[in-house]
Each structure stands twice: as structure tokens, then as C-alpha cells.
């Protein structure tokens, strides 16, 4: 996916247009992250929001896909969760642990929003 293709992508529109964004991502974040060019890989995974250890399960799927792709110098992560099953700060530990595995020069931006589906979802862009 090219930078221009990324801006036109449906997956990114979901991030920009998230009506209930709690931590937002905007076009300037995208430009800052991906201005150097190169191939951008997208991951879109979800788990049932009512399951135990939902964030661990979600991050296991993200890590599996990210390892397969092998790109890790620029990362954007956006979480969606249902209002009735909010994402709690203590649940972010698996995400934080994953971030700590990246090299020091890696740039990471992340955000989150509520959505109507009964799933915990992550959209991840890697370069």
C-alpha cells in the first residue's frame, strides 16, 4: 500500500471517522509516521469483547500478523471497543509490553474509540 493509497483506504477512514474517538489519530499523525515512503502493511483483527483476557488474545493475533510481515520502524495502532465493555487502562499492559519490544528508533502512534459492535478490534499499520 503506498502513502497515497493509504490516505484513500477504507481502513484508515474508519480511524479518522471514528465518531466516538477517545484518543484520536489525524492526518498529521499519518503524515509524520509514513512520510518516508515505503510499503505499509495493514492488520485488522478482533476478538469478542466479553471474553476473559480479551486484550491478551487480541495482542497475540496482532503480534502473530506483525511478525509475519516483519515491518517495525513505524507503527499506528487504533483500538475499537463497545461502550458497554470499555477498555480499561490495566488491560493495556499487553499492548505496552508489545511496544517495548520495538527498537528505540521506532515511532508509534495509537488511539482508541468506542463502536457499536460487540468486539474488541485493532487496526494496525506497519512500515
mmCIF file of C-alpha atoms in Angstrom:
data_model
loop_
_atom_site.group_PDB
_atom_site.id
_atom_site.type_symbol
_atom_site.label_atom_id
_atom_site.label_comp_id
_atom_site.label_asym_id
_atom_site.label_seq_id
_atom_site.Cartn_x
_atom_site.Cartn_y
_atom_site.Cartn_z
ATOM 1 C CA UNK A 1 0.000 0.000 0.000
ATOM 2 C CA UNK A 2 1.507 3.360 -0.944
ATOM 3 C CA UNK A 3 1.195 6.557 1.106
ATOM 4 C CA UNK A 4 -1.433 7.947 -1.307
ATOM 5 C CA UNK A 5 -3.244 4.610 -1.332
ATOM 6 C CA UNK A 6 -3.163 4.643 2.434
ATOM 7 C CA UNK A 7 -4.923 8.004 2.571
ATOM 8 C CA UNK A 8 -7.656 6.664 0.304
ATOM 9 C CA UNK A 9 -8.077 3.368 2.145
ATOM 10 C CA UNK A 10 -11.300 2.353 3.845
ATOM 11 C CA UNK A 11 -9.442 1.066 6.880
ATOM 12 C CA UNK A 12 -7.900 4.476 7.543
ATOM 13 C CA UNK A 13 -11.224 6.229 7.032
ATOM 14 C CA UNK A 14 -12.580 4.143 9.912
ATOM 15 C CA UNK A 15 -9.842 5.535 12.141
ATOM 16 C CA UNK A 16 -10.326 9.168 11.017
ATOM 17 C CA UNK A 17 -14.114 8.986 11.091
ATOM 18 C CA UNK A 18 -14.477 7.216 14.453
ATOM 19 C CA UNK A 19 -17.379 9.246 15.898
ATOM 20 C CA UNK A 20 -16.598 8.363 19.500
ATOM 21 C CA UNK A 21 -12.842 8.784 19.482
ATOM 22 C CA UNK A 22 -11.265 8.981 22.900
ATOM 23 C CA UNK A 23 -7.684 9.260 21.672
ATOM 24 C CA UNK A 24 -7.721 10.421 18.065
ATOM 25 C CA UNK A 25 -5.452 9.991 15.071
ATOM 26 C CA UNK A 26 -5.448 12.683 12.407
ATOM 27 C CA UNK A 27 -3.874 13.292 9.025
ATOM 28 C CA UNK A 28 -0.833 14.956 10.603
ATOM 29 C CA UNK A 29 -0.125 11.793 12.606
ATOM 30 C CA UNK A 30 -0.276 9.765 9.388
ATOM 31 C CA UNK A 31 1.993 12.180 7.536
ATOM 32 C CA UNK A 32 4.514 12.168 10.373
ATOM 33 C CA UNK A 33 4.543 8.388 10.590
ATOM 34 C CA UNK A 34 4.612 7.422 6.940
ATOM 35 C CA UNK A 35 6.181 10.389 5.110
ATOM 36 C CA UNK A 36 9.407 8.481 4.417
ATOM 37 C CA UNK A 37 7.648 6.259 1.903
ATOM 38 C CA UNK A 38 7.871 2.526 1.592
ATOM 39 C CA UNK A 39 5.385 -0.284 1.818
ATOM 40 C CA UNK A 40 2.726 -0.022 4.519
ATOM 41 C CA UNK A 41 1.068 -3.167 5.831
ATOM 42 C CA UNK A 42 -2.395 -3.214 7.415
ATOM 43 C CA UNK A 43 -3.622 -5.615 10.091
ATOM 44 C CA UNK A 44 -7.270 -5.707 11.155
ATOM 45 C CA UNK A 45 -8.067 -8.179 13.934
ATOM 46 C CA UNK A 46 -10.804 -8.567 16.516
ATOM 47 C CA UNK A 47 -11.954 -10.736 19.413
ATOM 48 C CA UNK A 48 -15.192 -10.992 21.355
ATOM 49 C CA UNK A 49 -15.296 -8.018 23.744
ATOM 50 C CA UNK A 50 -16.908 -10.093 26.504
ATOM 51 C CA UNK A 51 -14.227 -12.788 26.660
ATOM 52 C CA UNK A 52 -11.760 -13.092 29.512
ATOM 53 C CA UNK A 53 -8.249 -11.910 28.660
ATOM 54 C CA UNK A 54 -9.577 -10.231 25.543
ATOM 55 C CA UNK A 55 -6.668 -7.835 25.182
ATOM 56 C CA UNK A 56 -4.102 -10.622 25.524
ATOM 57 C CA UNK A 57 -5.904 -12.585 22.832
ATOM 58 C CA UNK A 58 -6.145 -9.530 20.582
ATOM 59 C CA UNK A 59 -2.474 -8.660 21.010
ATOM 60 C CA UNK A 60 -1.464 -12.278 20.341
ATOM 61 C CA UNK A 61 -3.209 -12.007 16.975
ATOM 62 C CA UNK A 62 -1.602 -8.612 16.264
ATOM 63 C CA UNK A 63 1.874 -9.915 17.157
ATOM 64 C CA UNK A 64 1.398 -13.022 15.018
ATOM 65 C CA UNK A 65 0.476 -10.928 11.975
ATOM 66 C CA UNK A 66 3.149 -8.292 12.638
ATOM 67 C CA UNK A 67 5.865 -10.952 12.959
ATOM 68 C CA UNK A 68 4.748 -12.456 9.665
ATOM 69 C CA UNK A 69 5.017 -9.072 7.941
ATOM 70 C CA UNK A 70 8.343 -8.117 9.509
ATOM 71 C CA UNK A 71 7.883 -4.310 9.337
ATOM 72 C CA UNK A 72 8.522 -2.417 12.538
ATOM 73 C CA UNK A 73 10.003 1.063 12.265
ATOM 74 C CA UNK A 74 6.688 2.958 12.059
ATOM 75 C CA UNK A 75 3.519 1.717 13.774
ATOM 76 C CA UNK A 76 -0.021 3.053 14.066
ATOM 77 C CA UNK A 77 -2.474 1.181 16.308
ATOM 78 C CA UNK A 78 -6.135 2.053 16.792
ATOM 79 C CA UNK A 79 -8.422 0.155 19.160
ATOM 80 C CA UNK A 80 -12.224 -0.014 18.929
ATOM 81 C CA UNK A 81 -14.342 -1.332 21.787
ATOM 82 C CA UNK A 82 -18.047 -1.344 22.718
ATOM 83 C CA UNK A 83 -19.276 1.315 25.145
ATOM 84 C CA UNK A 84 -20.791 -1.382 27.353
ATOM 85 C CA UNK A 85 -17.443 -3.219 27.557
ATOM 86 C CA UNK A 86 -14.952 -0.371 27.948
ATOM 87 C CA UNK A 87 -11.253 -0.914 27.538
ATOM 88 C CA UNK A 88 -9.681 -0.389 30.952
ATOM 89 C CA UNK A 89 -6.210 1.073 31.458
ATOM 90 C CA UNK A 90 -4.935 -2.072 33.181
ATOM 91 C CA UNK A 91 -5.918 -4.041 30.066
ATOM 92 C CA UNK A 92 -3.392 -2.087 28.008
ATOM 93 C CA UNK A 93 -0.473 -3.978 29.576
ATOM 94 C CA UNK A 94 -0.164 -6.478 26.648
ATOM 95 C CA UNK A 95 -0.095 -3.540 24.233
ATOM 96 C CA UNK A 96 2.527 -1.761 26.315
ATOM 97 C CA UNK A 97 4.644 -4.914 26.516
ATOM 98 C CA UNK A 98 4.455 -5.305 22.733
ATOM 99 C CA UNK A 99 5.553 -1.700 22.227
ATOM 100 C CA UNK A 100 8.566 -2.294 24.468
ATOM 101 C CA UNK A 101 9.821 -4.972 22.045
ATOM 102 C CA UNK A 102 10.369 -2.415 19.264
ATOM 103 C CA UNK A 103 13.761 -0.790 18.699
ATOM 104 C CA UNK A 104 14.307 2.621 20.303
ATOM 105 C CA UNK A 105 14.103 4.470 16.976
ATOM 106 C CA UNK A 106 10.628 3.092 16.231
ATOM 107 C CA UNK A 107 7.833 5.683 16.015
ATOM 108 C CA UNK A 108 4.446 4.609 17.403
ATOM 109 C CA UNK A 109 1.109 6.437 17.436
ATOM 110 C CA UNK A 110 -2.054 4.979 18.878
ATOM 111 C CA UNK A 111 -5.649 5.839 19.624
ATOM 112 C CA UNK A 112 -8.997 4.393 20.630
ATOM 113 C CA UNK A 113 -12.731 4.822 20.142
ATOM 114 C CA UNK A 114 -15.980 3.153 21.058
ATOM 115 C CA UNK A 115 -18.067 1.433 18.390
ATOM 116 C CA UNK A 116 -21.393 -0.431 18.255
ATOM 117 C CA UNK A 117 -20.013 -3.929 17.528
ATOM 118 C CA UNK A 118 -19.554 -6.382 20.397
ATOM 119 C CA UNK A 119 -15.884 -6.898 19.671
ATOM 120 C CA UNK A 120 -12.537 -5.542 20.686
ATOM 121 C CA UNK A 121 -10.811 -4.616 17.451
ATOM 122 C CA UNK A 122 -7.357 -3.371 16.489
ATOM 123 C CA UNK A 123 -6.365 -1.722 13.236
ATOM 124 C CA UNK A 124 -2.586 -1.697 12.894
ATOM 125 C CA UNK A 125 -0.494 -0.081 10.163
ATOM 126 C CA UNK A 126 3.168 -1.074 9.984
ATOM 127 C CA UNK A 127 6.074 0.189 7.949
#
